[in-house]
Tab-separated table of N, CA, C and O in Angstrom:
chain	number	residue	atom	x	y	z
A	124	UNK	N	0.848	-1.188	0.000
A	124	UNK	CA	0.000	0.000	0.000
A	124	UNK	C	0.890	1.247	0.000
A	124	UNK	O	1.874	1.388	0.726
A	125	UNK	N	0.418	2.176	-0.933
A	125	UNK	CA	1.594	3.250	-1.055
A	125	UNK	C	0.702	4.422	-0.387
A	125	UNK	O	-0.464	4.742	-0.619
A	126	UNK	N	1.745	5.010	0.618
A	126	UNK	CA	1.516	6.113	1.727
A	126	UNK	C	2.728	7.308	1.464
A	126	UNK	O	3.849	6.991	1.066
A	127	UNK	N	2.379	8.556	1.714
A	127	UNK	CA	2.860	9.692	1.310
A	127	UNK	C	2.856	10.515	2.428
A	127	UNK	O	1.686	10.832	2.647
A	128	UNK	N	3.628	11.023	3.258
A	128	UNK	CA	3.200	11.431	4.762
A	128	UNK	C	4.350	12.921	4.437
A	128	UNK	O	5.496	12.838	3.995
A	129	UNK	N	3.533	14.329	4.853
A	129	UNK	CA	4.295	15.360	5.004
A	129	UNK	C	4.194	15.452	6.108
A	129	UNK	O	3.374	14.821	6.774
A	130	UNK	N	5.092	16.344	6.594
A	130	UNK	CA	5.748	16.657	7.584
A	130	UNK	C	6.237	17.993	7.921
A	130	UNK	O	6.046	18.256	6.734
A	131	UNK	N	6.573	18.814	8.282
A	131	UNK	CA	7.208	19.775	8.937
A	131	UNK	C	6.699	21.107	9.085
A	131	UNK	O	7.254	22.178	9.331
A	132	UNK	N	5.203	20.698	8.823
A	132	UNK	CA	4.686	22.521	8.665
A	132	UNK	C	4.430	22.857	10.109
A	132	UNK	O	4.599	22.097	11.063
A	133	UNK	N	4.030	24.009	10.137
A	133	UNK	CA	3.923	25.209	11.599
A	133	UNK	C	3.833	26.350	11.764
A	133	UNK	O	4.218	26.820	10.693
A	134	UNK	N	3.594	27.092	12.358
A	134	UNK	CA	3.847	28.621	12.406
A	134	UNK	C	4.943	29.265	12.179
A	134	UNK	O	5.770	29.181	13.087
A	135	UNK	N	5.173	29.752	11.463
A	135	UNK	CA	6.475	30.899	11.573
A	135	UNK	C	6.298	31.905	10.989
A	135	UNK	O	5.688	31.919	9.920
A	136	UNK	N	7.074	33.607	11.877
A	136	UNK	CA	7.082	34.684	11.236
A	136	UNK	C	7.352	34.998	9.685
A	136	UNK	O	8.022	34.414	8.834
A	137	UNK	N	6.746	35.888	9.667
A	137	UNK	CA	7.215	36.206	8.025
A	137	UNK	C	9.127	36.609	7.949
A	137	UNK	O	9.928	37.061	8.766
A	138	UNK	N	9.199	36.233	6.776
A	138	UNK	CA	10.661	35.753	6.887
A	138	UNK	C	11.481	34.508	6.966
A	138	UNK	O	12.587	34.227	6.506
A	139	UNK	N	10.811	33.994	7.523
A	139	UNK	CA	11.421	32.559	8.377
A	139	UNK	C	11.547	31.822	7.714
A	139	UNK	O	11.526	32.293	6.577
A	140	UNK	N	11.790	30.042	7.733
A	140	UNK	CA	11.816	29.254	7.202
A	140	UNK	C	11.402	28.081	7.695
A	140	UNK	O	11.436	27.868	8.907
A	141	UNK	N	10.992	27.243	6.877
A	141	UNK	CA	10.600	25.979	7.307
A	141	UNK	C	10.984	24.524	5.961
A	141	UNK	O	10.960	24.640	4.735
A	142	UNK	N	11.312	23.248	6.806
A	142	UNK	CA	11.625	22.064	5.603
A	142	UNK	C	10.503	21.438	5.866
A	142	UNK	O	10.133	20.877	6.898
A	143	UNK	N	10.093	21.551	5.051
A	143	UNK	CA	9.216	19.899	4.628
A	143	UNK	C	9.368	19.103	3.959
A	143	UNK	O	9.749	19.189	2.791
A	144	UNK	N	9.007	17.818	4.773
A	144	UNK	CA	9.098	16.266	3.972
A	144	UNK	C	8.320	15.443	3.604
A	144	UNK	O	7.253	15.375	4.216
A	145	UNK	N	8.502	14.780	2.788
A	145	UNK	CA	7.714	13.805	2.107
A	145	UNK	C	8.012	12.724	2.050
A	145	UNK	O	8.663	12.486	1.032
A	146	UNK	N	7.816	11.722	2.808
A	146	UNK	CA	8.440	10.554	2.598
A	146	UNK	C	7.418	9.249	2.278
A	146	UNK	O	6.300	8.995	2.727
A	147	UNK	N	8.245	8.547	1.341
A	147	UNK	CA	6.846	7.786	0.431
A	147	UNK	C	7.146	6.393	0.705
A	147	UNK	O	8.322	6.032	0.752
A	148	UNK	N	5.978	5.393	0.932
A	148	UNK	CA	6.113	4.109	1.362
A	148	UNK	C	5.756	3.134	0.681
A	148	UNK	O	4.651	3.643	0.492
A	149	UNK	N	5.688	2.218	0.152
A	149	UNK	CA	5.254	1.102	-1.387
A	149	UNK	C	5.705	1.925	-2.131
A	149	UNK	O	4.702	2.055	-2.834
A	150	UNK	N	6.729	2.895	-2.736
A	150	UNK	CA	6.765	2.979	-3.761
A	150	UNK	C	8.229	3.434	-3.530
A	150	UNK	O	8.730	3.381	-2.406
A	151	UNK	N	9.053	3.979	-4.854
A	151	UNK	CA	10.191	4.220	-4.824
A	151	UNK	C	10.447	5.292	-5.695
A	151	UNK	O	9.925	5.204	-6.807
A	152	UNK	N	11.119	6.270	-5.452
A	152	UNK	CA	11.215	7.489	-5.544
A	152	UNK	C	12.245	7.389	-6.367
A	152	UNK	O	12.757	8.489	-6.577
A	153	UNK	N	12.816	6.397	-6.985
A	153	UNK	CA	13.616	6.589	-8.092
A	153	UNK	C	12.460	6.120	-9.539
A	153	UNK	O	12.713	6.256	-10.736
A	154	UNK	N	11.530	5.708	-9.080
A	154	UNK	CA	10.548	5.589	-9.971
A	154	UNK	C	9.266	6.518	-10.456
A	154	UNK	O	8.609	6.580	-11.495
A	155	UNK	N	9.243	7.119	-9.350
A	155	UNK	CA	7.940	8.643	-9.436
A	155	UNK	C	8.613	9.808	-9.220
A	155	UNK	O	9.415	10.094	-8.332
A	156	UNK	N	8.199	10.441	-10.124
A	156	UNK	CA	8.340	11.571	-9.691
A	156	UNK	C	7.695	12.875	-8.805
A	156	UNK	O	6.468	12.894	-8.905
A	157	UNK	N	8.180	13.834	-8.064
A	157	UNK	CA	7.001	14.256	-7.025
A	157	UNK	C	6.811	15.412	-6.918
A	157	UNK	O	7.745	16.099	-7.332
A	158	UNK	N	5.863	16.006	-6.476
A	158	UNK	CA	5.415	17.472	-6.964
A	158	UNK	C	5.105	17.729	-5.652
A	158	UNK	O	4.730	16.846	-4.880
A	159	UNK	N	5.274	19.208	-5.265
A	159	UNK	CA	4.696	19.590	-4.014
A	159	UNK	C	3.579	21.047	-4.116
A	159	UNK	O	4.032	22.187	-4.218
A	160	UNK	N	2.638	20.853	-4.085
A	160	UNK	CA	1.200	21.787	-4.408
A	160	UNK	C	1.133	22.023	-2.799
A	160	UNK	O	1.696	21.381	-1.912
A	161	UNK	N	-0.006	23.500	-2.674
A	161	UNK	CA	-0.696	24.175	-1.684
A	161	UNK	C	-1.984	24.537	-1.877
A	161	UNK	O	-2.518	24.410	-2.979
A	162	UNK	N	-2.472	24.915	-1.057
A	162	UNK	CA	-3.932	25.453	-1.420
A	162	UNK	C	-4.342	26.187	-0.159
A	162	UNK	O	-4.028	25.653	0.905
A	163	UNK	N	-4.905	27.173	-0.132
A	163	UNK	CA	-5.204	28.164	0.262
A	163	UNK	C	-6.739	28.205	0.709
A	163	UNK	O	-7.489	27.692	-0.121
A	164	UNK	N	-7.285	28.657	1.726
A	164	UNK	CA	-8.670	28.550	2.095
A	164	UNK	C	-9.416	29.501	1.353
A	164	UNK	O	-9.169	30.692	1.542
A	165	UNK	N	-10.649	29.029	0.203
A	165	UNK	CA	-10.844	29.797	-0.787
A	165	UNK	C	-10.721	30.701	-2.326
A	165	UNK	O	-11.300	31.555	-2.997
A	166	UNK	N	-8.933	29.374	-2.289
A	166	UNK	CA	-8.501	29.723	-3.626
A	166	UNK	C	-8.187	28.215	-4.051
A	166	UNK	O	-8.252	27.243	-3.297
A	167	UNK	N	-7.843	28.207	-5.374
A	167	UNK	CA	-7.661	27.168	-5.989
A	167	UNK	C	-5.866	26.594	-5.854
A	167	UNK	O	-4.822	27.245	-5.813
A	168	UNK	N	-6.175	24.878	-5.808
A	168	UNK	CA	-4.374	24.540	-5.739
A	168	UNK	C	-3.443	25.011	-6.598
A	168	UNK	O	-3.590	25.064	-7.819
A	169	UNK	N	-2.382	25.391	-5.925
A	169	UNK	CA	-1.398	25.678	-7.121
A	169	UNK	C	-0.290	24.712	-6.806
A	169	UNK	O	0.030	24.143	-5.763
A	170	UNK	N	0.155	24.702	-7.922
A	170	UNK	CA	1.750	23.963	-8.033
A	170	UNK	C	2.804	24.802	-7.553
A	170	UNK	O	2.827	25.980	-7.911
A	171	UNK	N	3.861	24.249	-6.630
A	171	UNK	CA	4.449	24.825	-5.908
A	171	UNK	C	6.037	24.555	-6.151
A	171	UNK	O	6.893	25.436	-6.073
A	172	UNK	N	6.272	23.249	-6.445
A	172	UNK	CA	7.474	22.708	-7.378
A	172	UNK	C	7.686	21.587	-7.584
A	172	UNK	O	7.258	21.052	-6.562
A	173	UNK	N	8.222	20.493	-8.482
A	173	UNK	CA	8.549	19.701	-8.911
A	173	UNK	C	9.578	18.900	-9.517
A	173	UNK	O	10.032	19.273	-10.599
A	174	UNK	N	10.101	17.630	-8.858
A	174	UNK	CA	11.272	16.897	-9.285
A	174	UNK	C	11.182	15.670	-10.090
A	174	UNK	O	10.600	14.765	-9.493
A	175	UNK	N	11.529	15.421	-11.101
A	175	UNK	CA	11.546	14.717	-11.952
A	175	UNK	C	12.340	13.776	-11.630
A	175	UNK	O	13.538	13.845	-11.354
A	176	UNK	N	11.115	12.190	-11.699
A	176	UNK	CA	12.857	10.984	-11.672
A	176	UNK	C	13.247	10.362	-12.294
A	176	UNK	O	13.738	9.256	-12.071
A	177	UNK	N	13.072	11.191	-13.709
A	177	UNK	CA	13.580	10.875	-15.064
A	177	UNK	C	15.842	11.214	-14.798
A	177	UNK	O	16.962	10.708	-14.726
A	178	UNK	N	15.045	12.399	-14.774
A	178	UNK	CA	16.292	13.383	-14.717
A	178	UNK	C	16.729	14.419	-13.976
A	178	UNK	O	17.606	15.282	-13.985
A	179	UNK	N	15.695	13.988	-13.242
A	179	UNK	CA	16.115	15.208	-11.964
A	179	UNK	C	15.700	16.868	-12.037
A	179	UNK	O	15.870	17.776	-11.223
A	180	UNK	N	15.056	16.832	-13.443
A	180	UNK	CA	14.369	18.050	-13.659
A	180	UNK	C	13.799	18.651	-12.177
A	180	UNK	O	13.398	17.929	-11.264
A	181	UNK	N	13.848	20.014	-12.145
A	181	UNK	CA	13.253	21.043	-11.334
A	181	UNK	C	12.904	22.033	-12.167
A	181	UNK	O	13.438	22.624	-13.105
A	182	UNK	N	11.330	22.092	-11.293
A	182	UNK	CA	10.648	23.125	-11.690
A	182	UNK	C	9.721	23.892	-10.220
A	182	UNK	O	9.322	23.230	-9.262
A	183	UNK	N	9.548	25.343	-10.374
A	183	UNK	CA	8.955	26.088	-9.361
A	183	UNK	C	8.622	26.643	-9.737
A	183	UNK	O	8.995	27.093	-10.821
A	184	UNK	N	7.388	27.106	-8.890
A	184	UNK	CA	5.623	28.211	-9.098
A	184	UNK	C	6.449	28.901	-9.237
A	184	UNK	O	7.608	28.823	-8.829
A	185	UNK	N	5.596	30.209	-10.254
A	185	UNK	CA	6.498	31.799	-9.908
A	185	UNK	C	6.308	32.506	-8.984
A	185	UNK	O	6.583	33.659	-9.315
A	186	UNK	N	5.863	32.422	-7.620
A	186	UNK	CA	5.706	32.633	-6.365
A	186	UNK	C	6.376	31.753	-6.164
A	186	UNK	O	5.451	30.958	-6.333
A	187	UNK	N	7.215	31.106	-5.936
A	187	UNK	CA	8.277	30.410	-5.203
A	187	UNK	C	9.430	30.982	-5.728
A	187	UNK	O	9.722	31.956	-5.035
A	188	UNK	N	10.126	30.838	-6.535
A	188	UNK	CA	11.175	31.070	-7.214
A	188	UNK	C	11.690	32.178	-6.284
A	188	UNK	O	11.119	33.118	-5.730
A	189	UNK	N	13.670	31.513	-6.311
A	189	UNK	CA	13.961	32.189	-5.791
A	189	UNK	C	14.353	31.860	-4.157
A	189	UNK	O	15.480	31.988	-3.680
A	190	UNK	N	13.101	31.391	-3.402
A	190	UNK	CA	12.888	31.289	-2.148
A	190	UNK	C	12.671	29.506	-1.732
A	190	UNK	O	13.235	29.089	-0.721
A	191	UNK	N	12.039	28.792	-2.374
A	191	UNK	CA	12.033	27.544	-2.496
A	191	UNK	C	13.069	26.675	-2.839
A	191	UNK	O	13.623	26.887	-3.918
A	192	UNK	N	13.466	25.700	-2.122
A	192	UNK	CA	14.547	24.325	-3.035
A	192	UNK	C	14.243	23.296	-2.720
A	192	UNK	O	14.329	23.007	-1.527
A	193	UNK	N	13.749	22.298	-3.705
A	193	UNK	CA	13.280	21.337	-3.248
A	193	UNK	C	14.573	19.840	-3.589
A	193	UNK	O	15.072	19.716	-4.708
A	194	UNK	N	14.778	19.261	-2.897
A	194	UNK	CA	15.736	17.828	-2.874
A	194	UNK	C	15.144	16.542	-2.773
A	194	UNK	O	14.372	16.237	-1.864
A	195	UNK	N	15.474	15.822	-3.643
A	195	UNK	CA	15.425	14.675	-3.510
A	195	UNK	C	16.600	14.076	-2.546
A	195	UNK	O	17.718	14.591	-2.518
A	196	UNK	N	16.087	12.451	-1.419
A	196	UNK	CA	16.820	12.249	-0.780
A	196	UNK	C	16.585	10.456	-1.130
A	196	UNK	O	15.933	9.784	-0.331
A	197	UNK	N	17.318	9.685	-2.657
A	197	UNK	CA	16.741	8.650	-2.797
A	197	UNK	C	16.737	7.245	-1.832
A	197	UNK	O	16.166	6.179	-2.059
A	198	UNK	N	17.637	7.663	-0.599
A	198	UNK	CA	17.770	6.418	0.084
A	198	UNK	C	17.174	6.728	1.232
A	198	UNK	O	17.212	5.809	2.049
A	199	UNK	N	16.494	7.954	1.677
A	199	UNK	CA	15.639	7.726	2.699
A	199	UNK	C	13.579	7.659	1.948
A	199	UNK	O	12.449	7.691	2.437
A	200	UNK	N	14.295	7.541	0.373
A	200	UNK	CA	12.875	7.490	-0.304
A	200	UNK	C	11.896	9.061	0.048
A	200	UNK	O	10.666	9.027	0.007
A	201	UNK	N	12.564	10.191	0.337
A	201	UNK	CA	12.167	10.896	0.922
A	201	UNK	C	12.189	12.315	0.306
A	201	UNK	O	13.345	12.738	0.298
A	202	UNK	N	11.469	13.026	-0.114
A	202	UNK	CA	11.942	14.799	-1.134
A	202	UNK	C	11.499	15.925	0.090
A	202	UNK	O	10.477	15.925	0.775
A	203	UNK	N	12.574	16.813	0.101
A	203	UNK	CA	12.097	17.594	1.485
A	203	UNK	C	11.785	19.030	0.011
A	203	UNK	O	12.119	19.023	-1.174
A	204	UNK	N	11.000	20.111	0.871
A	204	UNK	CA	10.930	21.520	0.460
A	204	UNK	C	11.245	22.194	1.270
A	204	UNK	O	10.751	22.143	2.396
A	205	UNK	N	12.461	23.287	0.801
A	205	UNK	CA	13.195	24.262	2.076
A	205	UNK	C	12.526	25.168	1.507
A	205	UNK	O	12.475	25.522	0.329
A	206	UNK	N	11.974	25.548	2.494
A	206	UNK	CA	11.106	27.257	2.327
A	206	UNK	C	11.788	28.623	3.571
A	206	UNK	O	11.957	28.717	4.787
A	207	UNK	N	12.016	29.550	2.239
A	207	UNK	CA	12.769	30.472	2.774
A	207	UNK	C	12.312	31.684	2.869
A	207	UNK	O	11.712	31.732	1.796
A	208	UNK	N	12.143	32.720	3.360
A	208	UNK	CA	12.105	34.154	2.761
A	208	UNK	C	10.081	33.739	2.896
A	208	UNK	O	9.221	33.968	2.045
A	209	UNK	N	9.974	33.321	3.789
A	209	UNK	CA	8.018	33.194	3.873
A	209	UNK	C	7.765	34.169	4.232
A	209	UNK	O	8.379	34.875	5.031
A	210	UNK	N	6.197	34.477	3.341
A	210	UNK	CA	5.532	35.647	3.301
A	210	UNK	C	4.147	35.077	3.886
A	210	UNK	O	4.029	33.852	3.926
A	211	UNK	N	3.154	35.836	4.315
A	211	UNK	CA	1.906	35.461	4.576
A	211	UNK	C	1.084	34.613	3.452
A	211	UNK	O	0.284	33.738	3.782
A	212	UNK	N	1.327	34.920	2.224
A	212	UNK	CA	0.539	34.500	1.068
A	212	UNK	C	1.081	33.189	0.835
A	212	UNK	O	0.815	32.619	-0.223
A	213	UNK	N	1.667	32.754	1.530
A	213	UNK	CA	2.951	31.426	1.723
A	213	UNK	C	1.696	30.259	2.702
A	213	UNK	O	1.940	29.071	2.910
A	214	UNK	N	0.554	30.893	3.115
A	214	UNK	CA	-0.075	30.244	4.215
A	214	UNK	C	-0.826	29.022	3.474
A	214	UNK	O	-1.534	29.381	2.533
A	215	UNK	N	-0.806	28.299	3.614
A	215	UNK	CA	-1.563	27.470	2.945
A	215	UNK	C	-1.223	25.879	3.544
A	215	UNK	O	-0.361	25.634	4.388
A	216	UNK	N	-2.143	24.848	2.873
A	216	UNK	CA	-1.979	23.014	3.408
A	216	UNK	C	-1.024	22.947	1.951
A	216	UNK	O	-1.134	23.489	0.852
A	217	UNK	N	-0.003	21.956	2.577
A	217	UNK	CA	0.937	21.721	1.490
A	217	UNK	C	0.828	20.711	0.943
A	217	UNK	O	0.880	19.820	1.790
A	218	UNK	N	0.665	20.203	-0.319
A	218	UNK	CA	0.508	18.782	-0.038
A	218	UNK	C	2.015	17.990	-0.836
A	218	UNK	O	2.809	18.525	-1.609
A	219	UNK	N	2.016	17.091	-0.503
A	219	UNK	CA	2.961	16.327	-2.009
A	219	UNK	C	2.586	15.250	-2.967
A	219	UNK	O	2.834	14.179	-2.415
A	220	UNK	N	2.175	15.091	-3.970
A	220	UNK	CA	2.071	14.094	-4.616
A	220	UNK	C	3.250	13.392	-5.760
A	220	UNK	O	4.111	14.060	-6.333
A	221	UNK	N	3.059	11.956	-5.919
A	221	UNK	CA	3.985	11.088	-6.504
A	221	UNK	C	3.159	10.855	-8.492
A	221	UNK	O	2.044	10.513	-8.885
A	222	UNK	N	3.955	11.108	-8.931
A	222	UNK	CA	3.738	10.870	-10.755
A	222	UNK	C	4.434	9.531	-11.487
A	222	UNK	O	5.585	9.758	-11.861
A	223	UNK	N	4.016	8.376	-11.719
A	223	UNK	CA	4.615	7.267	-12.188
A	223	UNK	C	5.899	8.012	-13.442
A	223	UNK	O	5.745	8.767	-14.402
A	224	UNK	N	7.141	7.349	-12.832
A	224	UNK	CA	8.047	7.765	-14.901
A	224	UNK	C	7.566	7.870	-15.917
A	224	UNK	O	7.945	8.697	-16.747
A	225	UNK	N	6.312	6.796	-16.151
A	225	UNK	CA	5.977	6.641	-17.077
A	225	UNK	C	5.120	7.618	-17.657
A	225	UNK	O	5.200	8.022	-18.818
A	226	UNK	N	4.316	7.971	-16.819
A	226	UNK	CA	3.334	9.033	-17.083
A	226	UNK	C	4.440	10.893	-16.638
A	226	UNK	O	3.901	11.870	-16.118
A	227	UNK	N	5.094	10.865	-16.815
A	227	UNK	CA	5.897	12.311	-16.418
A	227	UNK	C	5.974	12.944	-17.766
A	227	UNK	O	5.878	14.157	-17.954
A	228	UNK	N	6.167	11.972	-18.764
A	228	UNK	CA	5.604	13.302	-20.360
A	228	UNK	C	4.528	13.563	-20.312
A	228	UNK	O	4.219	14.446	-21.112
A	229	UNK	N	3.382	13.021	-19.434
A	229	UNK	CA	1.793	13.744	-19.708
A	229	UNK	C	2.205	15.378	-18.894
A	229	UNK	O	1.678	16.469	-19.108
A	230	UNK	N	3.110	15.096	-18.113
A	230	UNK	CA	3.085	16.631	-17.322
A	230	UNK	C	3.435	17.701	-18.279
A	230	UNK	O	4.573	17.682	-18.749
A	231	UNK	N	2.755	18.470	-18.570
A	231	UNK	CA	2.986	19.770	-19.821
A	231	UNK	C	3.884	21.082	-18.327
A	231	UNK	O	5.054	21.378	-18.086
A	232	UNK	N	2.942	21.365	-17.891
A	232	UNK	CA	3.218	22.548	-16.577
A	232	UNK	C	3.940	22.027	-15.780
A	232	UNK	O	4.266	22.901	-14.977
A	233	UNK	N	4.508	20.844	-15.462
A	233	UNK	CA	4.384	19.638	-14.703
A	233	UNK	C	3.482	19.552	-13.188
A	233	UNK	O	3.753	18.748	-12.295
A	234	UNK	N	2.462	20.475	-13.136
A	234	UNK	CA	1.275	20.756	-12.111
A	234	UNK	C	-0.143	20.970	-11.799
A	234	UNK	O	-0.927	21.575	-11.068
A	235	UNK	N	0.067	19.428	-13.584
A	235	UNK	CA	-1.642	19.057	-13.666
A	235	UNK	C	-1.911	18.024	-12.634
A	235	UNK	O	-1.306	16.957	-12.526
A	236	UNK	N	-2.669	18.358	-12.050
A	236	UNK	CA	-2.927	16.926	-10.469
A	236	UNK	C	-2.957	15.862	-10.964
A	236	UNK	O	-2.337	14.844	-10.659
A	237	UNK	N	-3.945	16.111	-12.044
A	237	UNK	CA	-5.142	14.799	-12.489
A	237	UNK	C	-3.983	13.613	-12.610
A	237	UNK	O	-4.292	12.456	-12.325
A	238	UNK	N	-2.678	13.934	-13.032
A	238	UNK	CA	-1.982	13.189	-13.767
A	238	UNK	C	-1.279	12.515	-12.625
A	238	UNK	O	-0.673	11.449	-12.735
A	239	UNK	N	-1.424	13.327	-11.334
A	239	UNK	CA	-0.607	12.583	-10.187
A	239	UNK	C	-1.641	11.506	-9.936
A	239	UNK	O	-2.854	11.567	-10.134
A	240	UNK	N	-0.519	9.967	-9.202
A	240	UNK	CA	-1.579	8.949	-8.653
A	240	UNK	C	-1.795	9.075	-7.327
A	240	UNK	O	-2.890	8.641	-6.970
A	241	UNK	N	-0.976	9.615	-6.319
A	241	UNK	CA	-1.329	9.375	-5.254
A	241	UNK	C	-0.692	10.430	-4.236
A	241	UNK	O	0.522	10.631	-4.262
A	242	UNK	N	-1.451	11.040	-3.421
A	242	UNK	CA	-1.161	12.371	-2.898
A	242	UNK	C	-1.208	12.119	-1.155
A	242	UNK	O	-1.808	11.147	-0.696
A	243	UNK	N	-0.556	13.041	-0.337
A	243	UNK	CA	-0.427	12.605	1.074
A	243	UNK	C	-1.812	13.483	1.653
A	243	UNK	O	-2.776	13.850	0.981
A	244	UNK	N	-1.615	13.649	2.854
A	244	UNK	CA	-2.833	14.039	3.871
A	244	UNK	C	-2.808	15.887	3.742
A	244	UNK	O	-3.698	16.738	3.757
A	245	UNK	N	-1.269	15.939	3.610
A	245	UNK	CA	-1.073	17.294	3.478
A	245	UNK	C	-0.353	18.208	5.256
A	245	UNK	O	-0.679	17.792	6.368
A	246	UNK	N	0.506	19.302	5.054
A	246	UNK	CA	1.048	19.858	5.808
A	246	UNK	C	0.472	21.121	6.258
A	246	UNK	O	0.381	21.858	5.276
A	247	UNK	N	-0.015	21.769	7.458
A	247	UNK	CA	-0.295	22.913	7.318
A	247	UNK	C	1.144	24.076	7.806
A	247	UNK	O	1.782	24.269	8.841
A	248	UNK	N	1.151	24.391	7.020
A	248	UNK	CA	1.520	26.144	7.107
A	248	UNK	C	1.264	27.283	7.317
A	248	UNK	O	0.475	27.776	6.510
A	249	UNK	N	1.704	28.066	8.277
A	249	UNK	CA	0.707	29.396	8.956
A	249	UNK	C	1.878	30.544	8.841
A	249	UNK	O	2.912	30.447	9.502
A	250	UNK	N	1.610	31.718	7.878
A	250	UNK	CA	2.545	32.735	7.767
A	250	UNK	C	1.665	33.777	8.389
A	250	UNK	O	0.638	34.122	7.804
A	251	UNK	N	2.106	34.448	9.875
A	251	UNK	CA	0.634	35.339	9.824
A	251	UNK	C	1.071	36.835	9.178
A	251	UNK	O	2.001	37.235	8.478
A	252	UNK	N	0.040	37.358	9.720
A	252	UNK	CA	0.304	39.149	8.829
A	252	UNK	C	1.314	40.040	10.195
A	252	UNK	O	1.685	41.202	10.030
């Protein structure tokens, strides 16, 4: 059974930083690739960034850029997101989801959901004003 568990969200001032992790279980992270999305109370998910385990491709929202780095860690099966330089608009449930190799050319944006198979519970994050 494949499980997806984030980890590390919390409060912090604007400015601050926080890692989050993702660590994935039945499956293997040299085989999916994984995306990390947010969503916001009242707005729609966005894509937040993405690692490819083709090739290691990276890609980040244009609200991240800049401030975001996301790593793959293949022997703890695990992709963290270092978030830096947080702003309030940063507030949001984080989630991560896993993309089979096979299916990683359907990703055009690479932060169409539909195309992910299997997504975690999600992290919350609190940037206040």
């Amino acid at each position: 059974q494949v499980h997806l568990v984030e980890s590390g969200g919390g409060l912090v001032q604007p400015g601050g930083s926080l890692r989050l992790s993702c660590v994935a279980s039945g499956l293997s992270l040299r085989y999916y690739g994984i995306g990390w999305f947010r969503q916001a109370p009242g707005k729609e998910r966005e894509g937040v960034s993405y690692i490819s385990s083709r090739d290691g491709r990276i890609v980040y929202g244009d609200s991240v850029k800049g401030r975001f780095t996301i790593a793959r860690d293949s022997a703890k099966n695990t992709v963290y997101l270092q978030m830096n330089s947080l702003k309030p608009e940063d507030t949001a449930v984080y989630y991560c989801a896993a993309v089979f190799h096979g299916d990683e050319g359907r990703l055009t944006t690479k932060f169409e959901a539909d195309v992910y198979h299997y997504w975690g519970q999600g992290t919350q994050v609190t940037v206040p004003t």
